[in-house]
mmCIF file of C-alpha atoms in Angstrom:
data_model
loop_
_atom_site.group_PDB
_atom_site.id
_atom_site.type_symbol
_atom_site.label_atom_id
_atom_site.label_comp_id
_atom_site.label_asym_id
_atom_site.label_seq_id
_atom_site.Cartn_x
_atom_site.Cartn_y
_atom_site.Cartn_z
ATOM 1 C CA UNK A 184 -93.890 104.512 128.271
ATOM 2 C CA UNK A 185 -96.960 102.270 128.374
ATOM 3 C CA UNK A 186 -97.116 99.898 131.321
ATOM 4 C CA UNK A 187 -97.299 96.189 130.585
ATOM 5 C CA UNK A 188 -100.984 95.077 130.677
ATOM 6 C CA UNK A 189 -99.826 91.871 132.352
ATOM 7 C CA UNK A 190 -98.818 93.989 135.369
ATOM 8 C CA UNK A 191 -102.395 95.213 135.775
ATOM 9 C CA UNK A 192 -103.810 91.715 135.337
ATOM 10 C CA UNK A 193 -101.459 90.335 137.983
ATOM 11 C CA UNK A 194 -102.473 93.056 140.452
ATOM 12 C CA UNK A 195 -106.182 92.434 139.825
ATOM 13 C CA UNK A 196 -105.841 88.679 140.206
ATOM 14 C CA UNK A 197 -103.783 89.032 143.390
ATOM 15 C CA UNK A 198 -106.319 91.387 144.994
ATOM 16 C CA UNK A 199 -109.270 89.175 144.044
ATOM 17 C CA UNK A 200 -107.510 86.087 145.378
ATOM 18 C CA UNK A 201 -106.702 87.897 148.621
ATOM 19 C CA UNK A 202 -110.368 88.827 149.067
ATOM 20 C CA UNK A 203 -111.451 85.226 148.543
ATOM 21 C CA UNK A 204 -108.827 83.814 150.920
ATOM 22 C CA UNK A 205 -108.866 86.438 153.691
ATOM 23 C CA UNK A 206 -110.260 85.792 157.143
ATOM 24 C CA UNK A 207 -112.860 88.531 156.689
ATOM 25 C CA UNK A 208 -115.704 86.617 155.028
ATOM 26 C CA UNK A 209 -117.467 87.829 151.904
ATOM 27 C CA UNK A 210 -121.233 87.738 151.681
ATOM 28 C CA UNK A 211 -122.842 85.747 148.865
ATOM 29 C CA UNK A 212 -123.071 88.648 146.392
ATOM 30 C CA UNK A 213 -119.553 89.856 147.079
ATOM 31 C CA UNK A 214 -118.201 86.351 146.592
ATOM 32 C CA UNK A 215 -120.052 85.944 143.280
ATOM 33 C CA UNK A 216 -118.562 89.161 141.891
ATOM 34 C CA UNK A 217 -115.058 88.535 143.235
ATOM 35 C CA UNK A 218 -114.977 84.954 141.957
ATOM 36 C CA UNK A 219 -115.883 86.282 138.508
ATOM 37 C CA UNK A 220 -113.083 88.856 138.702
ATOM 38 C CA UNK A 221 -110.566 86.224 139.811
ATOM 39 C CA UNK A 222 -111.628 83.781 137.109
ATOM 40 C CA UNK A 223 -111.651 86.394 134.328
ATOM 41 C CA UNK A 224 -108.286 87.892 135.253
ATOM 42 C CA UNK A 225 -106.756 84.394 135.402
ATOM 43 C CA UNK A 226 -108.148 83.575 131.952
ATOM 44 C CA UNK A 227 -106.727 86.787 130.497
ATOM 45 C CA UNK A 228 -103.359 86.119 132.140
ATOM 46 C CA UNK A 229 -103.303 82.671 130.539
ATOM 47 C CA UNK A 230 -104.249 84.170 127.177
ATOM 48 C CA UNK A 231 -101.180 86.420 127.099
ATOM 49 C CA UNK A 232 -98.766 84.191 129.038
ATOM 50 C CA UNK A 233 -95.391 84.026 127.340
ATOM 51 C CA UNK A 234 -95.760 87.321 125.513
ATOM 52 C CA UNK A 235 -92.569 89.426 125.713
ATOM 53 C CA UNK A 236 -93.179 92.428 128.024
ATOM 54 C CA UNK A 237 -92.530 95.048 125.353
ATOM 55 C CA UNK A 238 -94.837 97.586 123.778
ATOM 56 C CA UNK A 239 -93.820 96.371 120.313
ATOM 57 C CA UNK A 240 -94.929 92.831 121.154
ATOM 58 C CA UNK A 241 -98.242 93.996 122.592
ATOM 59 C CA UNK A 242 -98.898 96.145 119.526
ATOM 60 C CA UNK A 243 -98.609 93.052 117.343
ATOM 61 C CA UNK A 244 -100.792 90.866 119.551
ATOM 62 C CA UNK A 245 -103.587 93.180 120.751
ATOM 63 C CA UNK A 246 -105.202 93.694 117.303
ATOM 64 C CA UNK A 247 -105.240 89.944 116.682
ATOM 65 C CA UNK A 248 -106.721 89.043 120.066
ATOM 66 C CA UNK A 249 -109.351 91.759 119.616
ATOM 67 C CA UNK A 250 -112.431 91.497 121.837
ATOM 68 C CA UNK A 251 -111.272 88.172 123.251
ATOM 69 C CA UNK A 252 -108.865 90.248 125.330
ATOM 70 C CA UNK A 253 -110.614 93.615 125.595
ATOM 71 C CA UNK A 254 -114.296 92.770 126.134
ATOM 72 C CA UNK A 255 -113.972 90.865 129.462
ATOM 73 C CA UNK A 256 -112.053 93.780 130.996
ATOM 74 C CA UNK A 257 -115.225 95.803 131.656
ATOM 75 C CA UNK A 258 -116.369 93.294 134.274
ATOM 76 C CA UNK A 259 -113.099 93.628 136.189
ATOM 77 C CA UNK A 260 -113.514 97.276 137.114
ATOM 78 C CA UNK A 261 -117.318 97.232 136.748
ATOM 79 C CA UNK A 262 -117.945 94.671 139.468
ATOM 80 C CA UNK A 263 -115.391 96.319 141.750
ATOM 81 C CA UNK A 264 -117.131 99.664 141.302
ATOM 82 C CA UNK A 265 -120.530 98.127 142.091
ATOM 83 C CA UNK A 266 -119.254 96.719 145.374
ATOM 84 C CA UNK A 267 -117.506 99.980 146.257
ATOM 85 C CA UNK A 268 -120.217 102.490 145.374
ATOM 86 C CA UNK A 269 -123.579 100.709 145.349
ATOM 87 C CA UNK A 270 -123.372 97.521 147.432
ATOM 88 C CA UNK A 271 -126.944 97.819 148.747
ATOM 89 C CA UNK A 272 -128.382 97.817 145.220
ATOM 90 C CA UNK A 273 -127.000 94.308 144.770
ATOM 91 C CA UNK A 274 -128.000 92.971 148.168
ATOM 92 C CA UNK A 275 -124.470 93.244 149.497
ATOM 93 C CA UNK A 276 -123.077 94.643 152.727
ATOM 94 C CA UNK A 277 -120.706 97.641 152.627
ATOM 95 C CA UNK A 278 -117.091 96.454 152.338
ATOM 96 C CA UNK A 279 -114.822 96.650 155.362
ATOM 97 C CA UNK A 280 -111.839 98.997 155.256
ATOM 98 C CA UNK A 281 -109.510 96.186 154.213
ATOM 99 C CA UNK A 282 -111.933 94.876 151.582
ATOM 100 C CA UNK A 283 -112.369 98.392 150.246
ATOM 101 C CA UNK A 284 -108.605 98.709 149.747
ATOM 102 C CA UNK A 285 -108.528 95.495 147.690
ATOM 103 C CA UNK A 286 -111.550 96.571 145.643
ATOM 104 C CA UNK A 287 -109.878 99.931 144.973
ATOM 105 C CA UNK A 288 -106.824 98.051 143.713
ATOM 106 C CA UNK A 289 -108.990 96.002 141.361
ATOM 107 C CA UNK A 290 -110.884 99.073 140.169
ATOM 108 C CA UNK A 291 -107.822 101.255 139.545
ATOM 109 C CA UNK A 292 -105.871 98.525 137.770
ATOM 110 C CA UNK A 293 -108.981 97.537 135.797
ATOM 111 C CA UNK A 294 -109.402 101.087 134.504
ATOM 112 C CA UNK A 295 -105.677 101.315 133.734
ATOM 113 C CA UNK A 296 -105.806 97.980 131.896
ATOM 114 C CA UNK A 297 -108.695 99.115 129.697
ATOM 115 C CA UNK A 298 -107.002 102.440 128.941
ATOM 116 C CA UNK A 299 -103.690 100.760 128.169
ATOM 117 C CA UNK A 300 -105.377 98.253 125.868
ATOM 118 C CA UNK A 301 -107.116 101.041 123.944
ATOM 119 C CA UNK A 302 -103.877 103.024 123.631
ATOM 120 C CA UNK A 303 -102.057 99.937 122.374
ATOM 121 C CA UNK A 304 -104.772 99.341 119.769
ATOM 122 C CA UNK A 305 -104.480 102.909 118.512
ATOM 123 C CA UNK A 306 -100.676 102.810 118.485
ATOM 124 C CA UNK A 307 -100.744 99.441 116.730
ATOM 125 C CA UNK A 308 -102.979 100.812 113.987
ATOM 126 C CA UNK A 309 -100.713 103.821 113.435
ATOM 127 C CA UNK A 310 -97.573 101.662 113.442
ATOM 128 C CA UNK A 311 -99.113 99.160 111.044
ATOM 129 C CA UNK A 312 -100.107 101.929 108.638
ATOM 130 C CA UNK A 313 -96.589 103.382 108.786
ATOM 131 C CA UNK A 314 -94.955 99.999 108.136
ATOM 132 C CA UNK A 315 -97.208 99.374 105.159
ATOM 133 C CA UNK A 316 -95.990 102.607 103.588
ATOM 134 C CA UNK A 317 -92.330 101.659 103.874
ATOM 135 C CA UNK A 318 -90.695 100.715 100.554
ATOM 136 C CA UNK A 319 -88.609 97.593 100.080
ATOM 137 C CA UNK A 320 -85.051 98.039 101.323
ATOM 138 C CA UNK A 321 -82.046 96.144 102.658
ATOM 139 C CA UNK A 322 -82.553 94.516 106.057
ATOM 140 C CA UNK A 323 -80.927 91.927 108.311
ATOM 141 C CA UNK A 324 -83.034 88.781 107.983
ATOM 142 C CA UNK A 325 -81.442 86.913 110.898
ATOM 143 C CA UNK A 326 -81.955 89.866 113.253
ATOM 144 C CA UNK A 327 -85.607 90.084 112.204
ATOM 145 C CA UNK A 328 -86.184 86.397 112.907
ATOM 146 C CA UNK A 329 -84.462 86.472 116.306
ATOM 147 C CA UNK A 330 -86.441 89.581 117.221
ATOM 148 C CA UNK A 331 -89.716 87.892 116.295
ATOM 149 C CA UNK A 332 -88.829 84.436 117.661
ATOM 150 C CA UNK A 333 -90.612 84.932 121.032
ATOM 151 C CA UNK A 334 -93.734 86.037 119.174
ATOM 152 C CA UNK A 335 -93.611 83.026 116.861
ATOM 153 C CA UNK A 336 -93.490 80.863 119.992
ATOM 154 C CA UNK A 337 -96.420 82.824 121.423
ATOM 155 C CA UNK A 338 -98.609 82.340 118.340
ATOM 156 C CA UNK A 339 -97.901 78.601 118.369
ATOM 157 C CA UNK A 340 -98.865 78.259 122.046
ATOM 158 C CA UNK A 341 -102.380 76.870 121.316
ATOM 159 C CA UNK A 342 -100.955 73.981 119.281
ATOM 160 C CA UNK A 343 -99.113 70.840 120.456
ATOM 161 C CA UNK A 344 -95.962 71.653 118.500
ATOM 162 C CA UNK A 345 -92.325 72.483 119.201
ATOM 163 C CA UNK A 346 -90.542 75.210 117.258
ATOM 164 C CA UNK A 347 -86.785 74.880 116.761
ATOM 165 C CA UNK A 348 -84.483 77.560 115.390
ATOM 166 C CA UNK A 349 -81.500 77.204 113.086
ATOM 167 C CA UNK A 350 -80.562 80.869 112.835
ATOM 168 C CA UNK A 351 -76.852 80.812 113.688
ATOM 169 C CA UNK A 352 -75.659 82.031 110.310
ATOM 170 C CA UNK A 353 -74.017 85.102 108.803
ATOM 171 C CA UNK A 354 -76.081 86.241 105.832
ATOM 172 C CA UNK A 355 -75.756 89.152 103.439
ATOM 173 C CA UNK A 356 -78.510 91.771 103.704
ATOM 174 C CA UNK A 357 -81.861 90.708 102.279
ATOM 175 C CA UNK A 358 -84.031 92.947 100.120
ATOM 176 C CA UNK A 359 -87.719 93.349 100.836
ATOM 177 C CA UNK A 360 -90.227 94.674 103.334
ATOM 178 C CA UNK A 361 -89.614 93.146 106.772
ATOM 179 C CA UNK A 362 -93.234 93.681 107.791
ATOM 180 C CA UNK A 363 -94.529 91.493 104.959
ATOM 181 C CA UNK A 364 -91.789 88.884 105.401
ATOM 182 C CA UNK A 365 -92.659 88.549 109.087
ATOM 183 C CA UNK A 366 -96.384 88.251 108.297
ATOM 184 C CA UNK A 367 -95.711 85.523 105.748
ATOM 185 C CA UNK A 368 -93.531 83.510 108.129
ATOM 186 C CA UNK A 369 -96.004 83.846 110.993
ATOM 187 C CA UNK A 370 -98.868 82.775 108.734
ATOM 188 C CA UNK A 371 -96.905 79.773 107.495
ATOM 189 C CA UNK A 372 -95.951 78.611 110.988
ATOM 190 C CA UNK A 373 -99.462 78.957 112.406
ATOM 191 C CA UNK A 374 -101.131 77.370 109.385
ATOM 192 C CA UNK A 375 -98.723 74.437 109.432
ATOM 193 C CA UNK A 376 -99.315 73.966 113.159
ATOM 194 C CA UNK A 377 -103.094 74.200 112.893
ATOM 195 C CA UNK A 378 -103.671 72.309 109.638
ATOM 196 C CA UNK A 379 -100.713 70.150 108.661
ATOM 197 C CA UNK A 380 -98.399 69.087 111.488
ATOM 198 C CA UNK A 381 -98.623 65.406 112.335
ATOM 199 C CA UNK A 382 -95.686 64.822 114.663
ATOM 200 C CA UNK A 383 -95.292 68.091 116.500
ATOM 201 C CA UNK A 384 -92.082 69.684 115.205
ATOM 202 C CA UNK A 385 -91.404 72.826 113.213
ATOM 203 C CA UNK A 386 -87.985 74.225 112.362
ATOM 204 C CA UNK A 387 -87.099 77.715 111.192
ATOM 205 C CA UNK A 388 -83.759 77.954 109.389
ATOM 206 C CA UNK A 389 -81.839 80.307 107.100
ATOM 207 C CA UNK A 390 -79.249 80.017 104.356
ATOM 208 C CA UNK A 391 -77.668 82.042 101.553
ATOM 209 C CA UNK A 392 -77.090 81.119 97.912
ATOM 210 C CA UNK A 393 -74.747 83.666 96.354
ATOM 211 C CA UNK A 394 -74.893 81.933 92.970
ATOM 212 C CA UNK A 395 -78.651 82.451 92.821
ATOM 213 C CA UNK A 396 -78.197 85.772 94.663
ATOM 214 C CA UNK A 397 -80.778 85.107 97.323
ATOM 215 C CA UNK A 398 -81.127 84.428 101.032
ATOM 216 C CA UNK A 399 -83.768 82.013 102.220
ATOM 217 C CA UNK A 400 -85.902 81.148 105.213
ATOM 218 C CA UNK A 401 -86.927 77.505 105.392
ATOM 219 C CA UNK A 402 -89.923 76.457 107.470
ATOM 220 C CA UNK A 403 -89.660 72.701 107.897
ATOM 221 C CA UNK A 404 -92.565 70.688 109.226
ATOM 222 C CA UNK A 405 -92.175 67.076 110.342
ATOM 223 C CA UNK A 406 -94.677 64.462 109.392
ATOM 224 C CA UNK A 407 -96.106 66.134 106.320
ATOM 225 C CA UNK A 408 -96.427 63.617 103.522
ATOM 226 C CA UNK A 409 -98.267 65.942 101.158
ATOM 227 C CA UNK A 410 -97.300 66.865 97.631
ATOM 228 C CA UNK A 411 -95.756 70.240 96.859
ATOM 229 C CA UNK A 412 -99.014 71.240 95.175
ATOM 230 C CA UNK A 413 -100.960 70.437 98.334
ATOM 231 C CA UNK A 414 -98.508 72.344 100.514
ATOM 232 C CA UNK A 415 -98.881 75.322 98.183
ATOM 233 C CA UNK A 416 -102.539 75.597 99.217
ATOM 234 C CA UNK A 417 -101.185 77.394 102.285
ATOM 235 C CA UNK A 418 -101.387 80.477 100.074
ATOM 236 C CA UNK A 419 -104.441 79.817 97.922
ATOM 237 C CA UNK A 420 -107.510 80.583 100.023
ATOM 238 C CA UNK A 421 -109.037 83.189 102.322
ATOM 239 C CA UNK A 422 -106.870 86.017 101.034
ATOM 240 C CA UNK A 423 -103.673 84.091 101.730
ATOM 241 C CA UNK A 424 -102.452 84.745 98.186
ATOM 242 C CA UNK A 425 -101.587 88.267 99.352
ATOM 243 C CA UNK A 426 -98.631 86.921 101.336
ATOM 244 C CA UNK A 427 -97.088 85.505 98.176
ATOM 245 C CA UNK A 428 -98.101 88.557 96.139
ATOM 246 C CA UNK A 429 -96.242 90.972 98.441
ATOM 247 C CA UNK A 430 -93.179 88.721 98.371
ATOM 248 C CA UNK A 431 -93.144 88.584 94.581
ATOM 249 C CA UNK A 432 -93.515 92.360 94.318
ATOM 250 C CA UNK A 433 -90.126 92.665 96.024
ATOM 251 C CA UNK A 434 -88.439 90.057 93.826
ATOM 252 C CA UNK A 435 -88.884 87.126 96.189
ATOM 253 C CA UNK A 436 -90.473 83.736 95.655
ATOM 254 C CA UNK A 437 -91.786 80.646 97.416
ATOM 255 C CA UNK A 438 -90.600 77.099 96.965
ATOM 256 C CA UNK A 439 -91.825 73.789 98.385
ATOM 257 C CA UNK A 440 -89.720 70.716 99.096
ATOM 258 C CA UNK A 441 -90.531 67.267 100.432
ATOM 259 C CA UNK A 442 -88.219 64.868 102.223
ATOM 260 C CA UNK A 443 -89.801 61.451 101.891
ATOM 261 C CA UNK A 444 -90.481 59.946 105.284
ATOM 262 C CA UNK A 445 -89.388 63.084 107.139
ATOM 263 C CA UNK A 446 -91.572 66.046 106.274
ATOM 264 C CA UNK A 447 -91.758 69.058 104.030
ATOM 265 C CA UNK A 448 -90.560 72.645 103.843
ATOM 266 C CA UNK A 449 -91.845 75.968 102.655
ATOM 267 C CA UNK A 450 -88.863 78.051 101.538
ATOM 268 C CA UNK A 451 -89.058 81.828 101.327
ATOM 269 C CA UNK A 452 -86.476 83.223 98.897
ATOM 270 C CA UNK A 453 -85.481 86.882 99.151
ATOM 271 C CA UNK A 454 -83.153 88.778 96.879
ATOM 272 C CA UNK A 455 -79.772 89.753 98.258
ATOM 273 C CA UNK A 456 -79.735 93.528 98.719
ATOM 274 C CA UNK A 457 -77.926 95.502 96.014
ATOM 275 C CA UNK A 458 -74.635 96.359 97.830
ATOM 276 C CA UNK A 459 -74.021 92.652 98.494
ATOM 277 C CA UNK A 460 -74.644 91.486 94.924
#
């Protein structure tokens, strides 16, 4: 089982903070390096704050964060190694026994963090390739949305919005590819939050229509006073049409509705799976 990268970041930050706060003073070069380690580890902790501590969650997030998360890691163990092995080359005094223990903690957790990140990237690629090969099939839409809810909240963290859930419903099985449905919903939420939201509220809801033989996910956004045609541009640039294309391949469709004075919704319709028809 892969250890949570946040565990390594917390250990690095704690050791760096202890070095800065301890009674044994650091010389100027040591302090410069340790302050950088403390600052960088804190920034990376903030970047992934709120992410569920599961390998599945990390596999979804690591490829998207890319070098923003992985590139700064080299300085964490690199600076610690410099102070441990070659302090004189950088005009620094040899560390005391206590300082050496803290630097070893930073170095070991820094190496482990980099290795874990690389393993997660490789596992994420393999898992993504496997999911893309899966054919459309029956799946539980509500379970998928509850499973992904913490990640939807995570992706919306940079934006001043609130996401509400209306998922307390019993639905028949949906038909499609969960991987593509999740991608479409995530894209819609993030694009609404970054480009369209005016009043800071998004709502994710579900419903079934057995007459039309479909189950639906509605993504409601307050404050949008755009036309349906303008809302549809969510899927008309920068390769975004692929989200709708994959949905249509599995018999699904997109719809757009406005509520004058309240907001607008993107509605994702999925076919009801065959046994429930």
